[in-house]
Short mmCIF file of C-alpha atoms in Angstrom, two decimals:
data_model
loop_
_atom_site.label_atom_id
_atom_site.label_comp_id
_atom_site.label_asym_id
_atom_site.label_seq_id
_atom_site.Cartn_x
_atom_site.Cartn_y
_atom_site.Cartn_z
CA MET A 1 78.38 59.40 313.35
CA LYS A 2 77.27 57.24 310.53
CA ASN A 3 80.23 55.67 308.21
CA SER A 4 81.54 55.26 311.45
CA PHE A 5 78.52 52.95 313.38
CA LEU A 6 78.16 51.76 309.46
CA LYS A 7 82.23 50.77 309.49
CA THR A 8 81.77 48.96 313.26
CA TYR A 9 78.57 47.65 312.65
CA GLN A 10 80.24 45.32 309.51
CA HIS A 11 82.89 44.96 312.12
CA ARG A 12 81.36 43.41 314.76
CA VAL A 13 78.43 41.33 312.67
CA GLY A 14 81.50 40.21 310.16
CA PHE A 15 78.86 41.03 307.58
CA ALA A 16 79.83 42.61 303.50
CA LEU A 17 78.04 44.98 302.48
CA SER A 18 77.53 47.07 299.27
CA SER A 19 77.73 50.53 300.10
CA LYS A 20 74.24 51.83 298.24
CA THR A 21 73.22 48.43 299.62
CA VAL A 22 74.06 49.75 303.17
CA THR A 23 73.00 53.35 302.48
CA THR A 24 69.60 52.02 301.34
CA MET A 25 69.38 50.19 304.96
CA ILE A 26 70.94 52.65 307.35
CA GLN A 27 67.82 54.72 305.94
CA VAL A 28 65.60 52.85 306.39
CA HIS A 29 66.70 50.78 310.12
CA LEU A 30 68.77 53.88 312.17
CA ARG A 31 65.98 53.89 313.81
CA HIS A 32 65.75 50.60 314.86
CA LEU A 33 69.99 50.73 316.55
CA HIS A 34 72.29 52.44 318.83
CA PRO A 35 74.94 51.93 319.97
CA HIS A 36 74.72 50.65 323.04
CA HIS A 37 73.17 47.47 320.50
CA TYR A 38 76.58 46.74 319.47
CA PRO A 39 77.42 43.18 321.48
CA HIS A 40 74.09 42.08 320.83
CA PRO A 41 73.78 41.98 317.01
CA VAL A 42 71.94 39.32 316.56
CA GLY A 43 67.94 41.11 317.11
CA VAL A 44 65.60 42.51 315.70
CA SER A 45 66.85 45.66 313.56
CA PHE A 46 69.47 42.33 312.36
CA LEU A 47 67.47 40.45 311.08
CA SER A 48 65.46 43.38 309.80
CA LEU A 49 68.31 44.05 307.62
CA VAL A 50 69.33 40.75 306.56
CA ALA A 51 65.77 40.78 304.80
CA VAL A 52 66.53 44.23 302.81
CA THR A 53 69.45 42.36 302.67
CA VAL A 54 68.42 39.39 300.39
CA LYS A 55 64.93 41.46 298.88
CA HIS A 56 67.70 44.16 297.37
CA GLN A 57 69.93 41.32 296.59
CA GLU A 58 67.07 39.76 293.91
CA HIS A 59 68.97 37.61 290.87
CA PRO A 60 67.75 40.14 287.73
CA LYS A 61 67.79 36.34 285.46
CA ARG A 62 64.73 35.33 288.19
CA LYS A 63 62.97 38.33 287.03
CA ARG A 64 63.81 38.39 283.79
CA SER A 65 62.39 34.49 284.25
CA ASP A 66 58.92 36.20 285.70
CA GLU A 67 58.56 37.96 283.05
CA GLU A 68 58.54 35.52 279.87
CA THR A 69 56.40 33.39 282.35
CA CYS A 70 53.46 34.89 282.89
CA GLN A 71 54.56 37.11 278.81
CA SER A 72 54.02 33.16 277.90
CA SER A 73 51.05 32.52 280.12
CA LEU A 74 49.31 35.21 278.16
CA ALA A 75 50.16 34.92 274.28
CA ARG A 76 49.14 31.02 274.87
CA ASP A 77 46.02 32.68 276.24
CA LEU A 78 45.21 34.45 273.50
CA ILE A 79 45.99 32.00 271.31
CA LYS A 80 43.26 29.28 272.70
CA GLN A 81 40.73 32.49 273.16
CA ILE A 82 41.27 33.34 269.06
CA LEU A 83 40.75 28.55 268.35
CA GLN A 84 37.73 28.59 270.79
CA THR A 85 36.08 31.61 269.24
CA LYS A 86 36.43 30.79 265.54
CA PRO A 87 34.94 27.89 263.60
CA GLY A 88 37.17 24.71 262.96
CA GLY A 89 39.36 26.05 265.88
CA THR A 90 38.00 24.02 268.65
CA THR A 91 38.87 21.27 266.11
CA VAL A 92 42.09 21.03 266.19
CA LEU A 93 42.08 22.40 269.57
CA GLU A 94 41.13 18.74 269.84
CA GLU A 95 42.59 16.51 267.48
CA TYR A 96 45.86 17.79 269.58
CA GLU A 97 43.82 16.99 273.08
CA GLU A 98 44.21 13.70 270.96
CA ALA A 99 46.91 12.87 268.87
CA GLY A 100 49.93 14.87 270.33
CA THR A 101 50.42 16.58 267.57
CA LEU A 102 48.94 18.27 264.19
CA CYS A 103 48.30 17.42 261.53
CA ASP A 104 49.77 19.41 258.09
CA SER A 105 46.43 20.24 257.43
CA ARG A 106 44.96 21.54 260.20
CA ARG A 107 48.64 23.65 260.07
CA ARG A 108 47.62 26.11 258.17
CA GLN A 109 44.34 26.24 259.31
CA MET A 110 45.62 27.06 262.47
CA VAL A 111 47.80 29.41 260.18
CA ASN A 112 45.31 30.31 258.51
CA ILE A 113 42.76 31.36 261.96
CA LEU A 114 45.31 33.83 263.16
CA ALA A 115 46.73 35.29 260.47
CA ALA A 116 43.11 36.07 259.61
CA HIS A 117 42.07 37.40 262.99
CA MET A 118 46.52 39.57 263.15
CA VAL A 119 44.92 41.63 259.92
CA GLU A 120 40.92 42.23 261.42
CA THR A 121 42.61 43.14 264.36
CA GLU A 122 46.34 45.14 262.43
CA GLY A 123 45.72 45.50 259.41
CA ARG A 124 46.77 44.10 255.84
CA ILE A 125 50.36 44.44 257.81
CA PRO A 126 51.21 44.10 261.85
CA GLN A 127 53.63 45.09 263.88
CA ARG A 128 56.76 42.36 264.68
CA ILE A 129 55.69 42.72 268.22
CA THR A 130 52.22 40.95 267.15
CA LYS A 131 54.46 38.50 265.11
CA GLU A 132 56.51 36.68 268.06
CA LYS A 133 53.62 37.61 270.55
CA TYR A 134 51.19 34.79 268.12
CA ALA A 135 54.15 32.71 267.58
CA LEU A 136 54.93 32.19 271.27
CA GLY A 137 51.39 31.48 271.73
CA ILE A 138 51.34 29.21 269.16
CA VAL A 139 54.58 27.07 270.73
CA THR A 140 53.08 28.00 274.24
CA LEU A 141 50.10 26.18 273.28
CA PHE A 142 51.00 22.93 271.37
CA PRO A 143 54.72 22.49 271.95
CA ALA A 144 54.50 19.60 269.48
CA LEU A 145 55.74 22.31 266.88
CA LYS A 146 58.39 23.97 268.84
CA ASP A 147 61.48 24.61 266.04
CA PRO A 148 65.00 22.60 268.34
CA LEU A 149 67.12 24.59 266.14
CA SER A 150 65.28 27.21 268.06
CA ARG A 151 65.90 29.12 270.86
CA LYS A 152 62.87 30.32 271.56
CA GLY A 153 60.91 28.05 269.39
CA TYR A 154 60.61 29.61 266.28
CA PRO A 155 62.88 31.10 263.54
CA THR A 156 63.29 34.57 264.73
CA LYS A 157 66.26 35.66 262.63
CA LYS A 158 65.19 38.63 259.76
CA ARG A 159 64.95 37.74 256.45
CA LYS A 160 68.69 38.05 253.82
CA GLN A 161 67.59 41.22 252.45
CA LYS A 162 68.44 40.53 248.47
CA ILE A 163 71.44 41.14 246.42
CA SER A 164 71.02 43.59 243.26
CA ALA A 165 71.14 43.11 239.43
CA ALA A 166 74.55 44.17 239.59
CA LEU A 167 76.00 42.07 242.24
CA ALA A 168 73.57 39.25 240.90
CA MET A 169 75.82 39.67 237.25
CA ASP A 170 79.45 39.65 239.45
CA HIS A 171 78.18 35.84 239.81
CA LEU A 172 77.26 35.42 236.70
CA VAL A 173 79.36 36.68 234.40
CA VAL A 174 83.33 37.13 233.69
CA PHE A 175 84.36 38.76 231.92
CA HIS A 176 87.79 37.64 230.54
CA LYS A 177 90.45 39.18 228.52
CA SER A 178 91.25 38.22 225.21
CA CYS A 179 95.55 38.68 225.75
CA ARG A 180 95.94 36.24 228.88
CA SER A 181 95.10 32.56 229.90
CA LEU A 182 92.60 30.30 230.00
CA GLU A 183 94.70 27.93 232.62
CA GLU A 184 95.49 30.68 234.64
CA GLN A 185 92.09 33.05 234.83
CA LEU A 186 90.35 29.28 236.38
CA GLU A 187 92.96 29.66 238.44
CA ASN A 188 92.90 32.33 239.73
CA GLN A 189 89.30 32.20 239.75
CA GLU A 190 87.26 31.22 243.41
CA GLY A 191 84.67 31.41 245.34
CA HIS A 192 82.34 30.32 242.38
CA ARG A 193 80.84 26.68 243.29
CA GLN A 194 77.65 26.73 240.46
CA PRO A 195 77.92 27.36 236.23
CA TYR A 196 78.23 30.60 234.99
CA LEU A 197 80.36 32.36 232.36
CA LEU A 198 82.97 33.39 230.73
CA ALA A 199 83.50 36.38 228.56
CA SER A 200 86.55 36.20 226.76
CA GLY A 201 86.91 39.24 224.78
CA THR A 202 88.72 42.32 223.96
CA SER A 203 86.56 44.67 226.35
CA LYS A 204 84.06 43.79 228.71
CA GLN A 205 81.83 45.66 225.47
CA ALA A 206 83.36 43.69 222.71
CA ILE A 207 82.44 39.78 223.85
CA ASN A 208 84.17 37.79 221.18
CA THR A 209 82.98 34.22 222.88
CA TYR A 210 81.22 32.62 225.80
CA TYR A 211 81.78 30.04 228.18
CA VAL A 212 80.05 28.08 230.28
CA VAL A 213 82.50 27.11 233.25
CA ILE A 214 81.55 23.69 235.55
CA ASP A 215 83.93 23.02 238.87
CA LYS A 216 86.80 24.83 236.24
CA LYS A 217 86.05 23.12 233.19
CA LEU A 218 85.58 25.00 230.23
CA ILE A 219 82.13 24.46 227.77
CA PRO A 220 82.77 27.00 225.30
CA CYS A 221 79.46 27.89 223.84
CA GLN A 222 77.72 27.59 220.72
CA GLY A 223 75.77 31.09 220.22
CA THR A 224 78.17 33.88 220.16
CA THR A 225 75.00 36.55 221.69
CA SER A 226 74.83 37.44 225.30
CA LEU A 227 71.45 36.44 224.99
CA ALA A 228 71.95 32.51 223.45
CA ALA A 229 74.86 31.89 226.19
CA PHE A 230 72.25 33.11 228.57
CA ASP A 231 70.44 30.48 227.34
CA GLU A 232 72.51 27.97 227.34
CA LEU A 233 74.15 28.72 231.17
CA PHE A 234 70.48 28.16 232.31
CA LYS A 235 70.27 25.01 230.29
CA VAL A 236 72.58 24.20 232.23
CA HIS A 237 71.52 25.12 235.25
CA PHE A 238 68.51 22.69 234.36
CA VAL A 239 70.61 19.58 233.85
CA PHE A 240 72.50 19.38 236.98
CA SER A 241 70.81 20.70 240.11
CA GLN A 242 70.17 19.72 243.05
CA THR A 243 69.82 16.05 242.67
CA MET A 244 72.97 15.10 240.53
CA TYR A 245 75.54 18.89 239.92
CA MET A 246 75.04 19.56 243.75
CA ARG A 247 75.55 16.08 245.03
CA GLY A 248 77.63 14.10 243.03
CA ARG A 249 79.63 17.31 244.02
CA ARG A 250 79.89 16.89 247.73
CA LYS A 251 79.97 12.98 247.63
CA GLY A 252 83.11 13.98 246.04
CA GLU A 253 84.80 16.43 248.70
CA ALA A 254 83.36 14.13 250.90
CA GLY A 255 87.02 11.76 249.25
CA ALA A 256 83.73 8.46 248.76
CA SER A 257 83.82 7.57 244.28
CA SER A 258 81.40 9.72 241.99
CA LYS A 259 80.31 8.55 238.93
CA THR A 260 80.16 10.46 235.69
CA VAL A 261 76.76 10.79 234.64
CA SER A 262 75.69 11.57 230.88
CA VAL A 263 73.56 14.18 229.85
CA GLU A 264 71.14 12.04 228.62
CA GLU A 265 70.57 10.71 231.87
CA ALA A 266 70.60 13.24 233.99
CA VAL A 267 68.12 14.91 231.99
CA GLU A 268 65.94 11.56 231.97
CA HIS A 269 66.22 11.17 235.90
CA THR A 270 65.67 15.10 237.02
CA VAL A 271 62.34 14.97 234.60
CA MET A 272 61.47 11.75 236.26
CA ASN A 273 62.08 13.45 239.86
CA GLU A 274 61.02 16.78 239.42
CA THR A 275 58.09 18.23 241.47
CA PRO A 276 55.13 20.33 239.80
CA LYS A 277 56.37 23.67 239.92
CA GLU A 278 59.68 22.12 238.24
CA ARG A 279 57.72 20.31 235.93
CA ALA A 280 55.50 24.04 235.29
CA ALA A 281 59.18 26.05 234.43
CA ARG A 282 60.36 23.71 232.08
CA MET A 283 56.69 23.69 230.72
CA LYS A 284 57.13 27.62 230.95
CA LEU A 285 60.90 27.30 229.29
CA GLY A 286 59.71 25.58 226.80
CA GLU A 287 56.75 27.75 225.43
CA LEU A 288 58.87 31.16 225.72
CA ARG A 289 62.22 29.08 223.51
CA ALA A 290 59.40 27.96 221.24
CA GLN A 291 58.36 32.58 220.85
CA LEU A 292 62.18 32.47 221.24
CA GLU A 293 62.15 30.29 217.72
CA ILE A 294 58.85 31.87 216.12
CA GLU A 295 60.58 35.33 216.14
CA ARG A 296 64.09 34.41 214.92
CA ASN A 297 62.57 32.82 211.86
CA LYS A 298 60.16 36.25 211.57
CA ASN A 299 63.72 38.28 211.40
CA LEU A 300 65.24 35.91 209.36
CA MET A 301 62.35 35.27 207.07
CA LEU A 302 62.72 39.20 207.00
CA GLU A 303 65.92 39.70 206.44
CA THR A 304 65.41 37.50 202.89
CA MET A 305 63.34 39.53 201.38
CA VAL A 306 64.96 42.59 202.31
CA LYS A 307 68.49 41.37 200.61
CA ASN A 308 65.69 39.65 197.70
CA LEU A 309 64.82 43.24 196.29
CA GLN A 310 67.79 44.50 197.53
CA GLU A 311 68.99 41.79 194.05
CA ASP A 312 65.38 42.52 192.61
CA LYS A 313 67.07 46.56 192.60
CA GLU A 314 70.45 46.03 191.44
CA PHE A 315 69.22 43.71 188.49
CA LEU A 316 66.48 46.34 187.20
CA LYS A 317 68.58 49.48 187.99
CA GLN A 318 71.84 47.10 185.49
CA GLN A 319 68.11 46.62 183.05
CA LEU A 320 67.56 49.79 182.03
CA VAL A 321 71.46 51.29 181.56
CA CYS A 322 72.13 48.62 179.00
CA GLU A 323 68.44 50.21 177.06
CA GLY A 324 70.52 53.58 177.97
CA ILE A 325 67.30 55.34 180.98
CA HIS A 326 69.87 56.63 182.82
CA VAL A 327 68.30 55.77 187.33
CA LEU A 328 67.68 59.36 189.23
CA LYS A 329 69.15 58.76 192.62
#
């Protein structure tokens, strides 16, 4: 009875509905419809059906947008309340109202206030949802601070995982069997845009020579040990750092004319334009090199002393033998 009535009603009214929506409407409005109402579809029952249909066919995107707007307003009110109650927060709000943005010092002050409040409420390790809520409140309360490259206005990507020590060694050191050609090794080696070490030998346990490879050019290392080779590789990275090496490489790849920069010019340019962090690293490197040189000198002195003692011992033994005295071993 219901199915025949539904088909006739859809045919008369010309109104196509999904089976789920129509079933719901029949359960709600069946008492309003009677067979003698077929010739008069435009009435109270039809209006009720249209209202229910519109209600059931509400777009999910609109609902999601309303939820996001509600969450943004709640997060904005939370951030505003924290800044109004904490010392120094009103200064941040006043500066944004006057200038339309925040300077670096005010941004750091705001971040410190909110981070302290987050730690007070949730401990030293807040939840990810709380962090995102605070970030949403910041970009909603201060629209000028939004990140233009992010979809939500703040970065949401996870940090990249750190590579293992074995993978790092594969990027820095490449083994080359001494029986093979070096040119063939360089041609087949791809994926190294930065300087790396080429260890040449009969096996990985017996390395004879180390090379620093830059743009498929071989620079023989002066030292024969792995420590000395890594020291030279670090120096090459320091000299051809972001200021010179990568800039010249990009120009070469783009087809622009690039000039050859000597090592002295590269070192001078790096020292003149280094940041405080790079200066501290350079000073630390100097201290480590000085300590390494002291240890080397100590080892040389000990080796010399041992060698002299052995020579004196042999000389005394010869003297005693010449005098006819037998020396017990």
